PDB file of C-alpha atoms and ligand atoms in Angstrom:
ATOM      1  CA  UNK A   1      82.291  43.882 -41.085  1.00 82.00           C
ATOM      2  CA  UNK A   2      85.518  44.419 -43.008  1.00 86.00           C
ATOM      3  CA  UNK A   3      85.279  46.487 -45.786  1.00 91.00           C
ATOM      4  CA  UNK A   4      85.639  45.209 -48.887  1.00 95.00           C
ATOM      5  CA  UNK A   5      84.598  47.633 -51.822  1.00 97.00           C
ATOM      6  CA  UNK A   6      84.545  47.614 -55.105  1.00 98.00           C
ATOM      7  CA  UNK A   7      84.585  50.899 -57.678  1.00 98.00           C
ATOM      8  CA  UNK A   8      83.115  50.384 -60.898  1.00 98.00           C
ATOM      9  CA  UNK A   9      85.415  51.050 -63.377  1.00 98.00           C
ATOM     10  CA  UNK A  10      83.939  50.841 -66.887  1.00 97.00           C
ATOM     11  CA  UNK A  11      84.297  54.662 -67.292  1.00 92.00           C
ATOM     12  CA  UNK A  12      86.543  57.664 -65.747  1.00 78.00           C
ATOM     13  CA  UNK A  13      85.290  58.539 -62.487  1.00 81.00           C
ATOM     14  CA  UNK A  14      87.211  56.048 -60.593  1.00 95.00           C
ATOM     15  CA  UNK A  15      90.123  57.227 -58.635  1.00 96.00           C
ATOM     16  CA  UNK A  16      88.128  60.388 -56.672  1.00 97.00           C
ATOM     17  CA  UNK A  17      85.029  57.087 -55.617  1.00 97.00           C
ATOM     18  CA  UNK A  18      88.393  55.265 -54.046  1.00 97.00           C
ATOM     19  CA  UNK A  19      89.721  58.433 -51.947  1.00 97.00           C
ATOM     20  CA  UNK A  20      86.514  58.878 -50.688  1.00 97.00           C
ATOM     21  CA  UNK A  21      85.526  55.695 -49.562  1.00 96.00           C
ATOM     22  CA  UNK A  22      88.893  55.680 -47.864  1.00 95.00           C
ATOM     23  CA  UNK A  23      88.538  58.732 -46.557  1.00 95.00           C
ATOM     24  CA  UNK A  24      84.901  57.302 -44.892  1.00 95.00           C
ATOM     25  CA  UNK A  25      86.870  53.885 -43.747  1.00 94.00           C
ATOM     26  CA  UNK A  26      89.457  55.802 -42.192  1.00 92.00           C
ATOM     27  CA  UNK A  27      87.052  58.536 -40.314  1.00 92.00           C
ATOM     28  CA  UNK A  28      85.662  55.229 -39.658  1.00 91.00           C
ATOM     29  CA  UNK A  29      88.298  53.223 -37.548  1.00 87.00           C
ATOM     30  CA  UNK A  30      88.070  50.422 -39.917  1.00 82.00           C
ATOM     31  CA  UNK A  31      91.849  48.456 -39.480  1.00 73.00           C
ATOM     32  CA  UNK A  32      93.985  47.465 -43.069  1.00 76.00           C
ATOM     33  CA  UNK A  33      91.525  44.411 -43.016  1.00 83.00           C
ATOM     34  CA  UNK A  34      89.231  46.632 -45.626  1.00 89.00           C
ATOM     35  CA  UNK A  35      89.891  47.131 -49.568  1.00 94.00           C
ATOM     36  CA  UNK A  36      88.869  49.535 -51.972  1.00 96.00           C
ATOM     37  CA  UNK A  37      89.535  48.323 -55.268  1.00 97.00           C
ATOM     38  CA  UNK A  38      88.310  48.097 -58.994  1.00 98.00           C
ATOM     39  CA  UNK A  39      86.153  46.477 -60.632  1.00 98.00           C
ATOM     40  CA  UNK A  40      86.110  45.502 -64.398  1.00 97.00           C
ATOM     41  CA  UNK A  41      84.342  41.640 -64.488  1.00 98.00           C
ATOM     42  CA  UNK A  42      81.843  39.520 -62.858  1.00 98.00           C
ATOM     43  CA  UNK A  43      84.531  37.324 -60.482  1.00 98.00           C
ATOM     44  CA  UNK A  44      85.929  41.068 -59.371  1.00 98.00           C
ATOM     45  CA  UNK A  45      82.252  42.039 -58.278  1.00 98.00           C
ATOM     46  CA  UNK A  46      82.231  38.718 -56.494  1.00 98.00           C
ATOM     47  CA  UNK A  47      84.618  40.000 -54.164  1.00 97.00           C
ATOM     48  CA  UNK A  48      82.277  42.678 -52.623  1.00 97.00           C
ATOM     49  CA  UNK A  49      80.192  43.437 -50.147  1.00 95.00           C
ATOM     50  CA  UNK A  50      79.425  47.413 -51.189  1.00 97.00           C
ATOM     51  CA  UNK A  51      79.437  48.735 -54.639  1.00 98.00           C
ATOM     52  CA  UNK A  52      80.457  52.156 -55.968  1.00 98.00           C
ATOM     53  CA  UNK A  53      78.642  52.991 -59.277  1.00 98.00           C
ATOM     54  CA  UNK A  54      80.787  56.119 -60.633  1.00 97.00           C
ATOM     55  CA  UNK A  55      78.582  58.962 -63.009  1.00 95.00           C
ATOM     56  CA  UNK A  56      79.957  59.409 -67.088  1.00 94.00           C
ATOM     57  CA  UNK A  57      77.555  58.661 -69.813  1.00 95.00           C
ATOM     58  CA  UNK A  58      75.222  56.481 -68.982  1.00 96.00           C
ATOM     59  CA  UNK A  59      74.865  55.167 -72.462  1.00 97.00           C
ATOM     60  CA  UNK A  60      78.389  54.624 -72.586  1.00 97.00           C
ATOM     61  CA  UNK A  61      78.124  52.479 -69.759  1.00 97.00           C
ATOM     62  CA  UNK A  62      75.546  50.234 -70.813  1.00 98.00           C
ATOM     63  CA  UNK A  63      77.054  49.139 -73.326  1.00 98.00           C
ATOM     64  CA  UNK A  64      79.847  48.665 -71.048  1.00 98.00           C
ATOM     65  CA  UNK A  65      78.440  46.753 -68.553  1.00 98.00           C
ATOM     66  CA  UNK A  66      76.468  44.363 -71.274  1.00 98.00           C
ATOM     67  CA  UNK A  67      80.473  43.964 -72.957  1.00 98.00           C
ATOM     68  CA  UNK A  68      81.461  42.867 -69.581  1.00 98.00           C
ATOM     69  CA  UNK A  69      78.808  40.750 -68.958  1.00 98.00           C
ATOM     70  CA  UNK A  70      77.776  42.326 -66.349  1.00 98.00           C
ATOM     71  CA  UNK A  71      73.514  42.767 -66.563  1.00 98.00           C
ATOM     72  CA  UNK A  72      72.958  39.755 -64.911  1.00 98.00           C
ATOM     73  CA  UNK A  73      75.792  39.814 -61.823  1.00 98.00           C
ATOM     74  CA  UNK A  74      74.883  43.564 -61.335  1.00 98.00           C
ATOM     75  CA  UNK A  75      70.925  42.068 -60.511  1.00 98.00           C
ATOM     76  CA  UNK A  76      71.726  39.486 -58.742  1.00 98.00           C
ATOM     77  CA  UNK A  77      73.786  41.279 -56.695  1.00 98.00           C
ATOM     78  CA  UNK A  78      73.933  40.823 -52.809  1.00 97.00           C
ATOM     79  CA  UNK A  79      75.528  43.890 -51.533  1.00 97.00           C
ATOM     80  CA  UNK A  80      74.582  47.637 -51.004  1.00 98.00           C
ATOM     81  CA  UNK A  81      75.551  49.691 -54.231  1.00 98.00           C
ATOM     82  CA  UNK A  82      76.440  53.607 -53.971  1.00 98.00           C
ATOM     83  CA  UNK A  83      75.481  55.114 -57.493  1.00 98.00           C
ATOM     84  CA  UNK A  84      75.902  58.679 -57.644  1.00 98.00           C
ATOM     85  CA  UNK A  85      75.347  61.252 -61.848  1.00 96.00           C
ATOM     86  CA  UNK A  86      75.114  58.041 -64.183  1.00 96.00           C
ATOM     87  CA  UNK A  87      75.372  55.520 -61.400  1.00 98.00           C
ATOM     88  CA  UNK A  88      71.705  57.127 -60.707  1.00 98.00           C
ATOM     89  CA  UNK A  89      70.029  56.341 -64.090  1.00 98.00           C
ATOM     90  CA  UNK A  90      71.620  52.970 -64.057  1.00 98.00           C
ATOM     91  CA  UNK A  91      69.377  51.771 -61.090  1.00 98.00           C
ATOM     92  CA  UNK A  92      66.175  52.528 -62.322  1.00 98.00           C
ATOM     93  CA  UNK A  93      63.597  50.674 -63.352  1.00 98.00           C
ATOM     94  CA  UNK A  94      62.532  52.825 -65.855  1.00 98.00           C
ATOM     95  CA  UNK A  95      64.677  55.863 -67.145  1.00 97.00           C
ATOM     96  CA  UNK A  96      64.422  58.327 -70.544  1.00 91.00           C
ATOM     97  CA  UNK A  97      66.831  56.827 -72.849  1.00 94.00           C
ATOM     98  CA  UNK A  98      66.117  53.727 -74.774  1.00 94.00           C
ATOM     99  CA  UNK A  99      69.558  52.817 -75.287  1.00 96.00           C
ATOM    100  CA  UNK A 100      69.982  52.167 -71.533  1.00 98.00           C
ATOM    101  CA  UNK A 101      68.758  48.985 -70.066  1.00 98.00           C
ATOM    102  CA  UNK A 102      68.547  49.831 -66.600  1.00 98.00           C
ATOM    103  CA  UNK A 103      69.518  47.527 -63.849  1.00 98.00           C
ATOM    104  CA  UNK A 104      66.059  47.582 -62.046  1.00 98.00           C
ATOM    105  CA  UNK A 105      67.733  48.056 -58.441  1.00 98.00           C
ATOM    106  CA  UNK A 106      65.618  50.836 -56.863  1.00 98.00           C
ATOM    107  CA  UNK A 107      62.544  51.146 -58.282  1.00 98.00           C
ATOM    108  CA  UNK A 108      62.383  54.560 -59.413  1.00 98.00           C
ATOM    109  CA  UNK A 109      61.758  56.269 -63.089  1.00 98.00           C
ATOM    110  CA  UNK A 110      64.619  59.344 -64.000  1.00 98.00           C
ATOM    111  CA  UNK A 111      64.890  61.415 -66.386  1.00 96.00           C
ATOM    112  CA  UNK A 112      68.318  61.156 -67.312  1.00 95.00           C
ATOM    113  CA  UNK A 113      70.027  65.214 -68.175  1.00 91.00           C
ATOM    114  CA  UNK A 114      66.828  67.152 -66.459  1.00 89.00           C
ATOM    115  CA  UNK A 115      68.929  69.524 -65.400  1.00 82.00           C
ATOM    116  CA  UNK A 116      71.559  69.625 -68.119  1.00 73.00           C
ATOM    117  CA  UNK A 117      69.513  71.627 -70.275  1.00 63.00           C
ATOM    118  CA  UNK A 118      69.136  74.319 -67.872  1.00 59.00           C
ATOM    119  CA  UNK A 119      72.288  74.451 -66.445  1.00 70.00           C
ATOM    120  CA  UNK A 120      75.607  72.021 -67.040  1.00 80.00           C
ATOM    121  CA  UNK A 121      76.699  72.145 -63.136  1.00 90.00           C
ATOM    122  CA  UNK A 122      76.150  74.092 -60.209  1.00 92.00           C
ATOM    123  CA  UNK A 123      76.508  73.419 -57.102  1.00 95.00           C
ATOM    124  CA  UNK A 124      73.279  73.828 -53.774  1.00 95.00           C
ATOM    125  CA  UNK A 125      73.347  73.345 -50.012  1.00 97.00           C
ATOM    126  CA  UNK A 126      71.177  70.464 -49.607  1.00 97.00           C
ATOM    127  CA  UNK A 127      69.581  69.461 -46.309  1.00 98.00           C
ATOM    128  CA  UNK A 128      69.426  65.039 -46.930  1.00 98.00           C
ATOM    129  CA  UNK A 129      66.845  63.516 -44.533  1.00 97.00           C
ATOM    130  CA  UNK A 130      68.156  62.099 -41.818  1.00 94.00           C
ATOM    131  CA  UNK A 131      71.865  63.199 -42.321  1.00 95.00           C
ATOM    132  CA  UNK A 132      72.916  65.120 -38.784  1.00 94.00           C
ATOM    133  CA  UNK A 133      75.494  67.552 -39.427  1.00 95.00           C
ATOM    134  CA  UNK A 134      73.653  70.671 -41.455  1.00 97.00           C
ATOM    135  CA  UNK A 135      73.242  70.433 -44.789  1.00 98.00           C
ATOM    136  CA  UNK A 136      75.311  68.978 -47.423  1.00 98.00           C
ATOM    137  CA  UNK A 137      77.405  70.959 -50.480  1.00 98.00           C
ATOM    138  CA  UNK A 138      76.478  69.041 -53.656  1.00 97.00           C
ATOM    139  CA  UNK A 139      77.837  69.757 -56.292  1.00 96.00           C
ATOM    140  CA  UNK A 140      75.597  68.640 -60.119  1.00 95.00           C
ATOM    141  CA  UNK A 141      77.259  67.954 -63.124  1.00 93.00           C
ATOM    142  CA  UNK A 142      75.035  66.897 -65.906  1.00 93.00           C
ATOM    143  CA  UNK A 143      72.488  65.206 -62.956  1.00 95.00           C
ATOM    144  CA  UNK A 144      69.501  62.832 -63.292  1.00 96.00           C
ATOM    145  CA  UNK A 145      66.530  63.645 -61.797  1.00 96.00           C
ATOM    146  CA  UNK A 146      63.695  61.271 -60.223  1.00 98.00           C
ATOM    147  CA  UNK A 147      59.991  61.698 -61.540  1.00 97.00           C
ATOM    148  CA  UNK A 148      59.047  59.531 -59.227  1.00 97.00           C
ATOM    149  CA  UNK A 149      59.924  56.506 -56.733  1.00 98.00           C
ATOM    150  CA  UNK A 150      57.784  54.051 -55.645  1.00 98.00           C
ATOM    151  CA  UNK A 151      56.720  53.699 -52.520  1.00 97.00           C
ATOM    152  CA  UNK A 152      59.638  51.757 -50.665  1.00 97.00           C
ATOM    153  CA  UNK A 153      61.733  54.192 -52.189  1.00 98.00           C
ATOM    154  CA  UNK A 154      63.002  56.443 -49.350  1.00 98.00           C
ATOM    155  CA  UNK A 155      63.632  60.751 -50.714  1.00 98.00           C
ATOM    156  CA  UNK A 156      66.625  62.227 -49.093  1.00 98.00           C
ATOM    157  CA  UNK A 157      66.660  65.264 -50.889  1.00 98.00           C
ATOM    158  CA  UNK A 158      64.750  67.695 -53.518  1.00 97.00           C
ATOM    159  CA  UNK A 159      65.712  70.476 -55.287  1.00 95.00           C
ATOM    160  CA  UNK A 160      63.155  72.498 -57.052  1.00 91.00           C
ATOM    161  CA  UNK A 161      63.493  70.732 -60.224  1.00 90.00           C
ATOM    162  CA  UNK A 162      62.369  66.687 -58.153  1.00 94.00           C
ATOM    163  CA  UNK A 163      64.316  64.538 -56.134  1.00 98.00           C
ATOM    164  CA  UNK A 164      67.361  63.680 -56.334  1.00 98.00           C
ATOM    165  CA  UNK A 165      69.307  61.069 -53.567  1.00 98.00           C
ATOM    166  CA  UNK A 166      67.120  57.804 -52.910  1.00 98.00           C
ATOM    167  CA  UNK A 167      67.711  54.394 -50.710  1.00 98.00           C
ATOM    168  CA  UNK A 168      65.976  52.006 -50.896  1.00 98.00           C
ATOM    169  CA  UNK A 169      67.259  48.423 -48.492  1.00 97.00           C
ATOM    170  CA  UNK A 170      70.960  48.485 -48.751  1.00 97.00           C
ATOM    171  CA  UNK A 171      71.406  51.449 -51.874  1.00 98.00           C
ATOM    172  CA  UNK A 172      71.822  54.900 -52.028  1.00 98.00           C
ATOM    173  CA  UNK A 173      71.873  56.352 -55.425  1.00 98.00           C
ATOM    174  CA  UNK A 174      72.517  60.191 -55.548  1.00 98.00           C
ATOM    175  CA  UNK A 175      72.318  62.997 -58.827  1.00 97.00           C
ATOM    176  CA  UNK A 176      75.088  65.030 -57.420  1.00 97.00           C
ATOM    177  CA  UNK A 177      78.840  63.445 -57.005  1.00 97.00           C
ATOM    178  CA  UNK A 178      79.895  63.651 -53.133  1.00 98.00           C
ATOM    179  CA  UNK A 179      83.037  62.166 -53.582  1.00 97.00           C
ATOM    180  CA  UNK A 180      84.065  65.348 -55.033  1.00 96.00           C
ATOM    181  CA  UNK A 181      84.022  67.360 -52.321  1.00 96.00           C
ATOM    182  CA  UNK A 182      85.692  66.135 -48.707  1.00 96.00           C
ATOM    183  CA  UNK A 183      82.136  65.628 -46.746  1.00 97.00           C
ATOM    184  CA  UNK A 184      82.037  61.843 -45.928  1.00 97.00           C
ATOM    185  CA  UNK A 185      79.006  62.057 -44.670  1.00 97.00           C
ATOM    186  CA  UNK A 186      76.964  59.450 -47.468  1.00 98.00           C
ATOM    187  CA  UNK A 187      79.068  57.382 -47.582  1.00 97.00           C
ATOM    188  CA  UNK A 188      79.646  56.221 -43.528  1.00 96.00           C
ATOM    189  CA  UNK A 189      75.970  56.960 -43.792  1.00 96.00           C
ATOM    190  CA  UNK A 190      76.155  53.894 -46.461  1.00 97.00           C
ATOM    191  CA  UNK A 191      78.435  51.812 -44.503  1.00 96.00           C
ATOM    192  CA  UNK A 192      76.802  51.872 -41.518  1.00 94.00           C
ATOM    193  CA  UNK A 193      73.491  50.562 -43.322  1.00 94.00           C
ATOM    194  CA  UNK A 194      75.423  47.676 -44.574  1.00 94.00           C
ATOM    195  CA  UNK A 195      76.839  46.724 -40.819  1.00 90.00           C
ATOM    196  CA  UNK A 196      80.591  48.157 -42.510  1.00 85.00           C
ATOM    197  CA  UNK A 197      82.441  50.103 -39.869  1.00 70.00           C
ATOM    198  CA  UNK A 198      80.348  48.922 -36.944  1.00 63.00           C
ATOM    199  CA  UNK A 199      81.801  46.203 -34.545  1.00 58.00           C
ATOM    200  CA  UNK A 200      80.053  42.645 -33.223  1.00 52.00           C
ATOM    201  CA  UNK A 201      78.552  42.052 -30.470  1.00 46.00           C
TER     202      UNK A 201
HETATM  203  N1  LIG B   1      73.211  63.078 -67.096  1.00 65.69           N
HETATM  204  C1  LIG B   1      73.851  61.623 -67.595  1.00 65.69           C
HETATM  205  C2  LIG B   1      73.760  60.855 -68.171  1.00 65.69           C
HETATM  206  O1  LIG B   1      72.681  60.657 -68.371  1.00 65.69           O
HETATM  207  C3  LIG B   1      75.144  61.659 -66.161  1.00 65.69           C
HETATM  208  C4  LIG B   1      76.353  63.027 -66.019  1.00 65.69           C
HETATM  209  C5  LIG B   1      77.181  63.107 -64.738  1.00 65.69           C
HETATM  210  O2  LIG B   1      77.709  60.610 -64.338  1.00 65.69           O
HETATM  211  N2  LIG B   1      78.269  63.853 -63.793  1.00 65.69           N
HETATM  212  O3  LIG B   1      74.559  60.009 -69.055  1.00 65.69           O
END
């Protein structure tokens, strides 16, 4: 299946996601018919089979999702979502901040600034369940933590503070920022699970 990957471009951190997905597609040997593009409207979202939900300020992104008429289209989106940091907060079913209307696409409760109160940012080598090739070098910036996850959620990684990477169905949500480093294994795993980059019979 060709990749039609959108990056929700309501706040910053967009070009890093585009570049990371382009590198992942190149490593997976995807041809020129695969695309990565910015998404700001329901019409653009409808063109995608995968979507990156970048970091930023989850309160602001939540407000912009409503303003752009994207709340219901995102909830109904049939593709997979690759959510990082503030994106993870938005994917939750419950969030510790009334200003955010989470999408409820992953059955989890998120504490949106769990690390921020202790340290603004840090890096750590994280073992990720099912990821070959050793630990993932993870960059955390005012990162959220999953404080509880439902039975349909696959926990991929934890720190002493709590869960920092999960999968549910087609979606993946990460407290950290894989788009800021050179390692595209998590992007490739996400695309493989969607059947993108897999040569059909
Ligand atoms: N904790 C921040 C928030 O919820 C997210 C930080 C980030 O995306 N780097 O708004």
